[in-house]
Steps between C-alpha positions, in 0.01 A plus 500: 500500500184689418352777716310267734803273537713802598252586777491137618881483496530815711238366743682167524830678573336721765587823320296810584369670188221720370340506156361777282278348230470732197446522126769339287797733454765446235755761610592754766306779328176301523574420865500872582120502464461225762440592865770306686543438874868595495558761230866526405584145615385323182763321295606528140630165374732473201567163340830529311757276336859533389605535139590130474159387637684301767414695814161633602425748776199645675570854621252642751502869590258755643230579247617854426865405440663475162762232438790579269594153373842618384588631848347189656725281281809693602419504871400133528742340253250361251524486124300751293133480599171531315142424587402135488254387236146388594588140403800506736286646778246221455766229482710619796237639740167377362380861472342723238604861431331735746510239777874492568558442870757356740236235577568368148842391624321218687416359155873492414583147614843520332587825680607643166393858583703707744305751711622854566290699746560865579625550855243779545231235551671389819475855643204709619310210649604260229164470323495391135203469266515244220256314277406147607599380148185665361459871440156523666634538854789634703633304797660703779754327722832566669784499248707296747231229503502486119881480492503226763241292311692530174832409659337202671370393158854519358481821298818706489397832658710814494390800708669796332478875459350581162 
């Protein structure tokens, strides 16, 4: 799914959303210079894999949070984790670095990537801001809507405290 296809998909599913178009941003530091509709509700997305390259995960947290992969491994029973390589990201989610997004999970027809989303997104109105598979926009929608769409698609979703 490209950016336009994400918008069409959300329209087709009847999901309410808003969009902030902006300059391309490659990381959270660059995003700080962008004027966003819902500051503090933007997501940081980490594409990681285990040490045997058997299991892949997308971890989504509030943009200002840090994720300790060692503690994450211990709490969620995974093997040792490291960041996925750009080739793995392209193969599994059809995405390029800087554009990592839960919407990329809709490109994962094999459901090979497990999704962990921080429970904080389901609180305080439940708004989440994520890229529409391109880093030139942020889509704002209810986290519960995103979770429901992914589960309907067949993605294994885990809402956890991170």
